[in-house]
Amino acid sequence: MKSYEKVVGIDVSKETLSISLYDGKSHISYETRNTVKSFFNDFVKKEKGIDFSKVLFMLENTGVYHLRLATHLSKECGYIVSVANPLVIKRYSQMNLKRAKTDKADARLIAEYGYINGDDWLFSPRDIDYYKIDMKLKAVEDFHKQINMLSNQIEAIEYLPFKDNSTLNAYKKLIENFKKEIKKIEKELDILLREKYVEEYKLLSSIPGVGLKLTGVILGKLNGFANFDRGKDVTSFVGICPSIYQSGTSVNGRGKISKKGNGYMRTILYLCSLSACKYNKSCAELYERLVAKGKPKKVALIAVANKLIRQAFGVLKSGKPYDPDHAKNLTLVAKNA
């Protein structure tokens, strides 16, 4: 049974908040600046007859712009707050043939979705630690991109018909600085995971092939699978559901990896699948079996990444460490996944 009578749908942008108060039948709309003070002055105080302890505040995950308001409403006010993935809201819009072309319409759509499914995305102050993990992962990702860009510049300089050691050394120094910062952030990430997520860290570390970065991705970007009931929903969300086109006995078609989801998550999973092929018996057997059947190696690695994330899903949902001798039994937690 729902714990709320009305829903406040909030479309968040960097500067503004579009608000829709919805009771299941009609909407009341507001517009204000994206500050906690403006939200209370221009909306909450004007709706004096409402008991906001019985209202759900529904927002989309915008990365950072929703965090200040969501945290204040949840932590400081004790209100019911939900933060949904924007892909889910978009899917809801498409299924109901609704096209939100304005911020006002977006707020209404978010409110209507929250009225039906708000309990699926409940936000808690603990989620802030997830965002801390996410920000550290994002920094590492950005620094690696900078290193690649600088490495390309160095390569270009080395092809010049003259020497420019000053510029070359400057680029190399920047690369070393980025590498130092990456090590520093990864150390901070390791400490955060060990201190804040003791059980989750132990469970995920029990799976061969699941390292620091993938653990961070699972907790920081996937909220420890809190919003997923099935393993296949996770793989679909991440974008590691391979589409293999096969005709008759032909296995020569090239597998394709879904482009939806987060590219960084897919990259980390793909790299971890390489390690899993060496140290994770179940994943190694899957890889060898697919390659023996003639599947392209990339397709086999995607399948391994898929299996690896399902193993992680299994241990977190069951609360039991990975047991290679009982891997099949463990994955029953994600039945129909």
mmCIF file of C-alpha atoms in Angstrom:
data_model
loop_
_atom_site.group_PDB
_atom_site.id
_atom_site.type_symbol
_atom_site.label_atom_id
_atom_site.label_comp_id
_atom_site.label_asym_id
_atom_site.label_seq_id
_atom_site.Cartn_x
_atom_site.Cartn_y
_atom_site.Cartn_z
ATOM 1 C CA MET A 1 0.000 0.000 0.000
ATOM 2 C CA LYS A 2 1.291 3.447 -0.906
ATOM 3 C CA SER A 3 2.520 5.592 1.964
ATOM 4 C CA TYR A 4 1.577 8.840 0.211
ATOM 5 C CA GLU A 5 -1.596 10.538 -0.989
ATOM 6 C CA LYS A 6 -0.134 12.984 -3.476
ATOM 7 C CA VAL A 7 3.006 13.313 -5.568
ATOM 8 C CA VAL A 8 5.182 16.327 -6.279
ATOM 9 C CA GLY A 9 6.899 15.782 -9.617
ATOM 10 C CA ILE A 10 10.002 17.940 -9.990
ATOM 11 C CA ASP A 11 11.816 18.500 -13.281
ATOM 12 C CA VAL A 12 15.283 19.742 -12.356
ATOM 13 C CA SER A 13 17.670 21.791 -14.453
ATOM 14 C CA LYS A 14 20.803 23.675 -13.477
ATOM 15 C CA GLU A 15 18.923 26.929 -12.849
ATOM 16 C CA THR A 16 15.239 26.079 -12.431
ATOM 17 C CA LEU A 17 12.699 23.702 -10.917
ATOM 18 C CA SER A 18 9.434 22.870 -12.671
ATOM 19 C CA ILE A 19 6.985 21.482 -10.128
ATOM 20 C CA SER A 20 3.737 19.564 -10.513
ATOM 21 C CA LEU A 21 1.508 18.660 -7.550
ATOM 22 C CA TYR A 22 -0.568 15.629 -8.557
ATOM 23 C CA ASP A 23 -3.372 13.829 -6.703
ATOM 24 C CA GLY A 24 -4.058 11.129 -9.276
ATOM 25 C CA LYS A 25 -6.553 13.288 -11.168
ATOM 26 C CA SER A 26 -5.272 16.818 -11.732
ATOM 27 C CA HIS A 27 -2.068 18.868 -11.675
ATOM 28 C CA ILE A 28 -1.098 22.170 -10.071
ATOM 29 C CA SER A 29 2.068 23.633 -11.600
ATOM 30 C CA TYR A 30 4.787 25.885 -10.208
ATOM 31 C CA GLU A 31 8.096 27.284 -11.479
ATOM 32 C CA THR A 32 11.001 28.479 -9.340
ATOM 33 C CA ARG A 33 14.789 28.674 -9.090
ATOM 34 C CA ASN A 34 16.827 25.580 -8.269
ATOM 35 C CA THR A 35 17.517 26.401 -4.636
ATOM 36 C CA VAL A 36 16.086 24.877 -1.475
ATOM 37 C CA LYS A 37 14.978 28.318 -0.257
ATOM 38 C CA SER A 38 13.109 29.117 -3.485
ATOM 39 C CA PHE A 39 11.436 25.696 -3.479
ATOM 40 C CA PHE A 40 10.002 26.259 -0.003
ATOM 41 C CA ASN A 41 9.109 29.929 -0.531
ATOM 42 C CA ASP A 42 7.512 29.544 -3.958
ATOM 43 C CA PHE A 43 5.853 26.161 -3.502
ATOM 44 C CA VAL A 44 5.731 24.526 -0.062
ATOM 45 C CA LYS A 45 4.614 27.641 1.847
ATOM 46 C CA LYS A 46 1.897 28.353 -0.723
ATOM 47 C CA GLU A 47 0.340 24.906 -0.277
ATOM 48 C CA LYS A 48 -0.518 25.427 3.388
ATOM 49 C CA GLY A 49 -3.317 22.878 3.509
ATOM 50 C CA ILE A 50 -1.101 19.935 2.582
ATOM 51 C CA ASP A 51 0.564 17.552 5.008
ATOM 52 C CA PHE A 52 3.844 17.054 3.165
ATOM 53 C CA SER A 53 4.741 14.078 5.363
ATOM 54 C CA LYS A 54 2.129 12.198 3.311
ATOM 55 C CA VAL A 55 3.441 13.415 -0.038
ATOM 56 C CA LEU A 56 6.015 11.754 -2.299
ATOM 57 C CA PHE A 57 8.608 14.038 -3.874
ATOM 58 C CA MET A 58 9.582 12.492 -7.222
ATOM 59 C CA LEU A 59 12.696 13.612 -9.120
ATOM 60 C CA GLU A 60 14.826 12.381 -12.009
ATOM 61 C CA ASN A 61 18.485 11.564 -11.526
ATOM 62 C CA THR A 62 20.197 14.487 -13.259
ATOM 63 C CA GLY A 63 23.699 13.588 -12.138
ATOM 64 C CA VAL A 64 24.192 16.433 -9.647
ATOM 65 C CA TYR A 65 21.505 19.111 -10.046
ATOM 66 C CA HIS A 66 18.827 17.202 -8.110
ATOM 67 C CA LEU A 67 21.057 16.191 -5.207
ATOM 68 C CA ARG A 68 20.868 19.306 -3.052
ATOM 69 C CA LEU A 69 17.062 19.392 -3.003
ATOM 70 C CA ALA A 70 16.613 15.606 -2.715
ATOM 71 C CA THR A 71 19.044 15.417 0.207
ATOM 72 C CA HIS A 72 17.431 18.322 2.056
ATOM 73 C CA LEU A 73 13.899 16.954 1.633
ATOM 74 C CA SER A 74 14.960 13.489 2.787
ATOM 75 C CA LYS A 75 17.591 14.159 5.446
ATOM 76 C CA GLU A 76 16.546 17.507 6.903
ATOM 77 C CA CYS A 77 12.762 17.306 6.488
ATOM 78 C CA GLY A 78 12.197 13.567 6.724
ATOM 79 C CA TYR A 79 9.957 13.581 3.653
ATOM 80 C CA ILE A 80 9.402 10.657 1.284
ATOM 81 C CA VAL A 81 11.713 11.183 -1.699
ATOM 82 C CA SER A 82 12.253 9.073 -4.807
ATOM 83 C CA VAL A 83 14.874 9.597 -7.508
ATOM 84 C CA ALA A 84 14.252 7.628 -10.705
ATOM 85 C CA ASN A 85 16.541 6.888 -13.611
ATOM 86 C CA PRO A 86 15.601 9.166 -16.549
ATOM 87 C CA LEU A 87 15.590 6.180 -18.928
ATOM 88 C CA VAL A 88 12.731 4.686 -16.919
ATOM 89 C CA ILE A 89 10.738 7.922 -17.107
ATOM 90 C CA LYS A 90 11.351 8.073 -20.848
ATOM 91 C CA ARG A 91 10.188 4.474 -21.256
ATOM 92 C CA TYR A 92 7.051 5.271 -19.247
ATOM 93 C CA SER A 93 6.396 8.244 -21.519
ATOM 94 C CA GLN A 94 6.750 6.129 -24.653
ATOM 95 C CA MET A 95 4.540 3.331 -23.306
ATOM 96 C CA ASN A 96 1.781 5.808 -22.499
ATOM 97 C CA LEU A 97 2.203 7.741 -25.768
ATOM 98 C CA LYS A 98 3.059 10.943 -23.931
ATOM 99 C CA ARG A 99 5.506 13.455 -25.313
ATOM 100 C CA ALA A 100 6.849 15.960 -22.831
ATOM 101 C CA LYS A 101 8.186 18.913 -24.818
ATOM 102 C CA THR A 102 8.388 21.469 -21.999
ATOM 103 C CA ASP A 103 9.719 21.491 -18.439
ATOM 104 C CA LYS A 104 6.135 21.862 -17.197
ATOM 105 C CA ALA A 105 5.066 18.771 -19.141
ATOM 106 C CA ASP A 106 8.147 16.887 -17.887
ATOM 107 C CA ALA A 107 7.206 17.677 -14.277
ATOM 108 C CA ARG A 108 3.694 16.355 -14.884
ATOM 109 C CA LEU A 109 5.076 13.191 -16.427
ATOM 110 C CA ILE A 110 7.438 12.640 -13.482
ATOM 111 C CA ALA A 111 4.549 13.160 -11.041
ATOM 112 C CA GLU A 112 2.320 10.672 -12.871
ATOM 113 C CA TYR A 113 5.088 8.085 -12.960
ATOM 114 C CA GLY A 114 5.766 8.645 -9.255
ATOM 115 C CA TYR A 115 2.104 8.192 -8.393
ATOM 116 C CA ILE A 116 2.281 4.656 -9.791
ATOM 117 C CA ASN A 117 5.896 3.570 -9.256
ATOM 118 C CA GLY A 118 7.393 6.000 -6.740
ATOM 119 C CA ASP A 119 8.075 3.335 -4.115
ATOM 120 C CA ASP A 120 10.474 1.615 -6.521
ATOM 121 C CA TRP A 121 13.005 4.468 -6.363
ATOM 122 C CA LEU A 122 13.065 5.574 -2.720
ATOM 123 C CA PHE A 123 15.989 7.861 -1.900
ATOM 124 C CA SER A 124 17.879 7.802 1.386
ATOM 125 C CA PRO A 125 20.781 9.844 2.819
ATOM 126 C CA ARG A 126 22.954 6.742 2.368
ATOM 127 C CA ASP A 127 22.623 7.301 -1.370
ATOM 128 C CA ILE A 128 24.961 10.286 -0.949
ATOM 129 C CA ASP A 129 27.844 7.853 -0.478
ATOM 130 C CA TYR A 130 26.855 6.239 -3.763
ATOM 131 C CA TYR A 131 27.261 9.629 -5.414
ATOM 132 C CA LYS A 132 30.654 10.108 -3.783
ATOM 133 C CA ILE A 133 31.738 6.819 -5.337
ATOM 134 C CA ASP A 134 30.256 7.859 -8.666
ATOM 135 C CA MET A 135 32.104 11.199 -8.637
ATOM 136 C CA LYS A 136 35.429 9.484 -7.938
ATOM 137 C CA LEU A 137 34.828 7.019 -10.763
ATOM 138 C CA LYS A 138 33.931 9.907 -13.066
ATOM 139 C CA ALA A 139 37.162 11.709 -12.147
ATOM 140 C CA VAL A 140 39.226 8.592 -12.910
ATOM 141 C CA GLU A 141 37.409 8.196 -16.223
ATOM 142 C CA ASP A 142 38.016 11.857 -17.151
ATOM 143 C CA PHE A 143 41.695 11.681 -16.192
ATOM 144 C CA HIS A 144 42.201 8.598 -18.360
ATOM 145 C CA LYS A 145 40.653 10.492 -21.279
ATOM 146 C CA GLN A 146 43.062 13.364 -20.665
ATOM 147 C CA ILE A 147 46.002 10.939 -20.596
ATOM 148 C CA ASN A 148 44.916 9.462 -23.932
ATOM 149 C CA MET A 149 44.561 12.923 -25.445
ATOM 150 C CA LEU A 150 47.991 14.009 -24.187
ATOM 151 C CA SER A 151 49.568 10.758 -25.408
ATOM 152 C CA ASN A 152 48.205 11.486 -28.887
ATOM 153 C CA GLN A 153 49.737 14.965 -28.731
ATOM 154 C CA ILE A 154 53.111 13.475 -27.762
ATOM 155 C CA GLU A 155 52.932 11.062 -30.674
ATOM 156 C CA ALA A 156 52.175 13.942 -33.040
ATOM 157 C CA ILE A 157 55.098 15.998 -31.723
ATOM 158 C CA GLU A 158 57.502 13.100 -32.212
ATOM 159 C CA TYR A 159 56.636 13.101 -35.925
ATOM 160 C CA LEU A 160 57.615 16.753 -36.353
ATOM 161 C CA PRO A 161 60.716 17.456 -38.499
ATOM 162 C CA PHE A 162 62.214 19.385 -35.570
ATOM 163 C CA LYS A 163 62.625 18.737 -31.861
ATOM 164 C CA ASP A 164 60.439 20.472 -29.260
ATOM 165 C CA ASN A 165 61.634 18.956 -26.006
ATOM 166 C CA SER A 166 60.097 21.700 -23.872
ATOM 167 C CA THR A 167 56.552 21.013 -25.085
ATOM 168 C CA LEU A 168 57.160 17.265 -25.091
ATOM 169 C CA ASN A 169 58.301 17.302 -21.460
ATOM 170 C CA ALA A 170 55.351 19.486 -20.462
ATOM 171 C CA TYR A 171 52.914 16.918 -21.884
ATOM 172 C CA LYS A 172 54.770 14.063 -20.182
ATOM 173 C CA LYS A 173 54.690 15.917 -16.869
ATOM 174 C CA LEU A 174 50.927 16.404 -17.172
ATOM 175 C CA ILE A 175 50.470 12.695 -17.848
ATOM 176 C CA GLU A 176 52.488 11.807 -14.736
ATOM 177 C CA ASN A 177 50.395 14.226 -12.662
ATOM 178 C CA PHE A 178 47.163 12.668 -13.916
ATOM 179 C CA LYS A 179 48.500 9.194 -13.107
ATOM 180 C CA LYS A 180 49.369 10.310 -9.564
ATOM 181 C CA GLU A 181 45.886 11.764 -9.099
ATOM 182 C CA ILE A 182 44.302 8.547 -10.385
ATOM 183 C CA LYS A 183 46.255 6.498 -7.819
ATOM 184 C CA LYS A 184 45.247 8.943 -5.089
ATOM 185 C CA ILE A 185 41.541 8.822 -6.002
ATOM 186 C CA GLU A 186 41.550 5.031 -6.342
ATOM 187 C CA LYS A 187 43.082 4.770 -2.861
ATOM 188 C CA GLU A 188 40.347 7.063 -1.492
ATOM 189 C CA LEU A 189 37.753 4.964 -3.311
ATOM 190 C CA ASP A 190 39.123 1.767 -1.788
ATOM 191 C CA ILE A 191 38.962 3.264 1.718
ATOM 192 C CA LEU A 192 35.407 4.537 1.144
ATOM 193 C CA LEU A 193 34.223 1.148 -0.075
ATOM 194 C CA ARG A 194 35.899 -0.757 2.770
ATOM 195 C CA GLU A 195 34.562 1.577 5.481
ATOM 196 C CA LYS A 196 31.046 2.344 4.231
ATOM 197 C CA TYR A 197 30.170 -0.903 2.476
ATOM 198 C CA VAL A 198 31.934 -3.586 4.480
ATOM 199 C CA GLU A 199 29.574 -6.460 3.655
ATOM 200 C CA GLU A 200 29.032 -5.490 0.014
ATOM 201 C CA TYR A 201 32.784 -5.106 -0.483
ATOM 202 C CA LYS A 202 33.469 -8.575 0.977
ATOM 203 C CA LEU A 203 30.744 -10.208 -1.103
ATOM 204 C CA LEU A 204 31.827 -8.641 -4.385
ATOM 205 C CA SER A 205 35.524 -9.258 -3.681
ATOM 206 C CA SER A 206 34.739 -12.966 -3.366
ATOM 207 C CA ILE A 207 34.094 -13.116 -7.131
ATOM 208 C CA PRO A 208 37.260 -13.654 -9.224
ATOM 209 C CA GLY A 209 37.409 -10.866 -11.794
ATOM 210 C CA VAL A 210 35.505 -8.282 -9.754
ATOM 211 C CA GLY A 211 38.010 -5.637 -8.715
ATOM 212 C CA LEU A 212 37.937 -2.181 -7.167
ATOM 213 C CA LYS A 213 36.547 -0.349 -10.187
ATOM 214 C CA LEU A 214 33.750 -2.806 -10.888
ATOM 215 C CA THR A 215 32.821 -2.825 -7.192
ATOM 216 C CA GLY A 216 32.685 0.961 -7.376
ATOM 217 C CA VAL A 217 30.530 0.832 -10.499
ATOM 218 C CA ILE A 218 28.095 -1.630 -8.901
ATOM 219 C CA LEU A 219 27.728 0.473 -5.755
ATOM 220 C CA GLY A 220 28.189 3.971 -7.176
ATOM 221 C CA LYS A 221 26.347 3.730 -10.468
ATOM 222 C CA LEU A 222 23.944 0.845 -9.840
ATOM 223 C CA ASN A 223 23.151 1.518 -6.157
ATOM 224 C CA GLY A 224 24.128 -2.038 -5.295
ATOM 225 C CA PHE A 225 21.276 -3.331 -7.506
ATOM 226 C CA ALA A 226 18.742 -1.849 -5.054
ATOM 227 C CA ASN A 227 16.384 -0.882 -7.882
ATOM 228 C CA PHE A 228 16.641 -4.165 -9.783
ATOM 229 C CA ASP A 229 14.727 -7.396 -9.212
ATOM 230 C CA ARG A 230 16.307 -9.499 -11.961
ATOM 231 C CA GLY A 231 19.808 -9.925 -13.306
ATOM 232 C CA LYS A 232 18.643 -9.500 -16.886
ATOM 233 C CA ASP A 233 17.230 -6.073 -15.997
ATOM 234 C CA VAL A 234 20.723 -5.043 -14.876
ATOM 235 C CA THR A 235 22.440 -6.297 -18.023
ATOM 236 C CA SER A 236 19.812 -4.570 -20.148
ATOM 237 C CA PHE A 237 20.260 -1.311 -18.236
ATOM 238 C CA VAL A 238 24.062 -1.430 -18.447
ATOM 239 C CA GLY A 239 23.901 -2.334 -22.133
ATOM 240 C CA ILE A 240 25.638 -5.726 -22.244
ATOM 241 C CA CYS A 241 22.868 -7.748 -23.838
ATOM 242 C CA PRO A 242 24.500 -9.088 -27.025
ATOM 243 C CA SER A 243 22.440 -9.304 -30.192
ATOM 244 C CA ILE A 244 23.796 -12.245 -32.167
ATOM 245 C CA TYR A 245 22.370 -12.719 -35.618
ATOM 246 C CA GLN A 246 22.399 -16.388 -36.480
ATOM 247 C CA SER A 247 20.941 -18.223 -39.479
ATOM 248 C CA GLY A 248 20.643 -22.002 -39.300
ATOM 249 C CA THR A 249 23.963 -23.394 -38.152
ATOM 250 C CA SER A 250 25.884 -20.244 -39.057
ATOM 251 C CA VAL A 251 27.767 -18.667 -36.177
ATOM 252 C CA ASN A 252 29.775 -16.218 -38.207
ATOM 253 C CA GLY A 253 27.518 -13.232 -37.585
ATOM 254 C CA ARG A 254 29.146 -10.488 -35.543
ATOM 255 C CA GLY A 255 27.736 -9.855 -32.102
ATOM 256 C CA LYS A 256 26.662 -6.351 -31.206
ATOM 257 C CA ILE A 257 26.622 -4.768 -27.774
ATOM 258 C CA SER A 258 23.754 -2.471 -26.860
ATOM 259 C CA LYS A 259 24.548 1.243 -26.982
ATOM 260 C CA LYS A 260 22.170 2.191 -24.198
ATOM 261 C CA GLY A 261 23.365 2.424 -20.627
ATOM 262 C CA ASN A 262 26.647 3.931 -19.454
ATOM 263 C CA GLY A 263 29.738 3.609 -21.645
ATOM 264 C CA TYR A 264 32.134 3.693 -18.695
ATOM 265 C CA MET A 265 30.280 0.832 -16.994
ATOM 266 C CA ARG A 266 30.502 -1.247 -20.158
ATOM 267 C CA THR A 267 34.214 -0.509 -20.508
ATOM 268 C CA ILE A 268 34.950 -1.578 -16.923
ATOM 269 C CA LEU A 269 32.868 -4.734 -17.334
ATOM 270 C CA TYR A 270 34.573 -5.578 -20.604
ATOM 271 C CA LEU A 271 38.033 -5.187 -19.035
ATOM 272 C CA CYS A 272 36.982 -7.250 -16.011
ATOM 273 C CA SER A 273 35.732 -9.977 -18.337
ATOM 274 C CA LEU A 274 39.314 -10.376 -19.606
ATOM 275 C CA SER A 275 40.468 -11.026 -16.042
ATOM 276 C CA ALA A 276 37.474 -13.283 -15.346
ATOM 277 C CA CYS A 277 38.425 -15.473 -18.311
ATOM 278 C CA LYS A 278 41.681 -16.258 -16.490
ATOM 279 C CA TYR A 279 40.638 -16.500 -12.855
ATOM 280 C CA ASN A 280 36.879 -17.167 -12.781
ATOM 281 C CA LYS A 281 36.287 -20.846 -13.598
ATOM 282 C CA SER A 282 32.646 -20.413 -14.583
ATOM 283 C CA CYS A 283 33.432 -17.445 -16.849
ATOM 284 C CA ALA A 284 36.458 -19.195 -18.362
ATOM 285 C CA GLU A 285 34.374 -22.246 -19.243
ATOM 286 C CA LEU A 286 31.716 -20.047 -20.851
ATOM 287 C CA TYR A 287 34.323 -18.190 -22.918
ATOM 288 C CA GLU A 288 36.037 -21.384 -24.101
ATOM 289 C CA ARG A 289 32.717 -23.017 -24.944
ATOM 290 C CA LEU A 290 31.544 -20.079 -27.070
ATOM 291 C CA VAL A 291 34.872 -19.710 -28.883
ATOM 292 C CA ALA A 292 34.899 -23.468 -29.565
ATOM 293 C CA LYS A 293 31.485 -23.069 -31.198
ATOM 294 C CA GLY A 294 32.937 -20.460 -33.520
ATOM 295 C CA LYS A 295 31.680 -17.325 -31.815
ATOM 296 C CA PRO A 296 33.845 -14.220 -32.288
ATOM 297 C CA LYS A 297 36.019 -13.526 -29.249
ATOM 298 C CA LYS A 298 34.318 -10.174 -28.679
ATOM 299 C CA VAL A 299 30.922 -11.877 -28.500
ATOM 300 C CA ALA A 300 32.319 -14.402 -26.011
ATOM 301 C CA LEU A 301 33.739 -11.594 -23.851
ATOM 302 C CA ILE A 302 30.388 -9.783 -23.862
ATOM 303 C CA ALA A 303 28.774 -13.012 -22.672
ATOM 304 C CA VAL A 304 31.389 -13.257 -19.903
ATOM 305 C CA ALA A 305 30.697 -9.647 -18.863
ATOM 306 C CA ASN A 306 27.012 -10.533 -18.777
ATOM 307 C CA LYS A 307 27.701 -13.559 -16.564
ATOM 308 C CA LEU A 308 30.022 -11.580 -14.297
ATOM 309 C CA ILE A 309 27.414 -8.916 -13.541
ATOM 310 C CA ARG A 310 24.850 -11.650 -12.850
ATOM 311 C CA GLN A 311 27.253 -13.308 -10.416
ATOM 312 C CA ALA A 312 27.627 -9.958 -8.647
ATOM 313 C CA PHE A 313 23.844 -9.578 -8.614
ATOM 314 C CA GLY A 314 23.537 -13.064 -7.138
ATOM 315 C CA VAL A 315 25.937 -12.550 -4.224
ATOM 316 C CA LEU A 316 24.491 -9.170 -3.227
ATOM 317 C CA LYS A 317 20.887 -10.350 -3.395
ATOM 318 C CA SER A 318 21.626 -13.608 -1.544
ATOM 319 C CA GLY A 319 24.042 -12.090 0.951
ATOM 320 C CA LYS A 320 26.359 -15.070 0.463
ATOM 321 C CA PRO A 321 29.967 -15.054 -0.878
ATOM 322 C CA TYR A 322 30.612 -16.463 -4.317
ATOM 323 C CA ASP A 323 31.181 -20.218 -4.277
ATOM 324 C CA PRO A 324 32.615 -21.543 -7.567
ATOM 325 C CA ASP A 325 31.462 -25.067 -6.710
ATOM 326 C CA HIS A 326 27.900 -23.924 -6.263
ATOM 327 C CA ALA A 327 27.751 -21.125 -8.836
ATOM 328 C CA LYS A 328 24.673 -22.558 -10.492
ATOM 329 C CA ASN A 329 22.794 -22.685 -7.208
ATOM 330 C CA LEU A 330 23.868 -19.153 -6.378
ATOM 331 C CA THR A 331 22.436 -17.735 -9.587
ATOM 332 C CA LEU A 332 19.028 -19.166 -8.707
ATOM 333 C CA VAL A 333 18.608 -15.979 -6.685
ATOM 334 C CA ALA A 334 18.259 -14.258 -10.040
ATOM 335 C CA LYS A 335 15.863 -16.840 -11.463
ATOM 336 C CA ASN A 336 14.518 -15.904 -14.885
ATOM 337 C CA ALA A 337 17.367 -13.361 -15.093
#
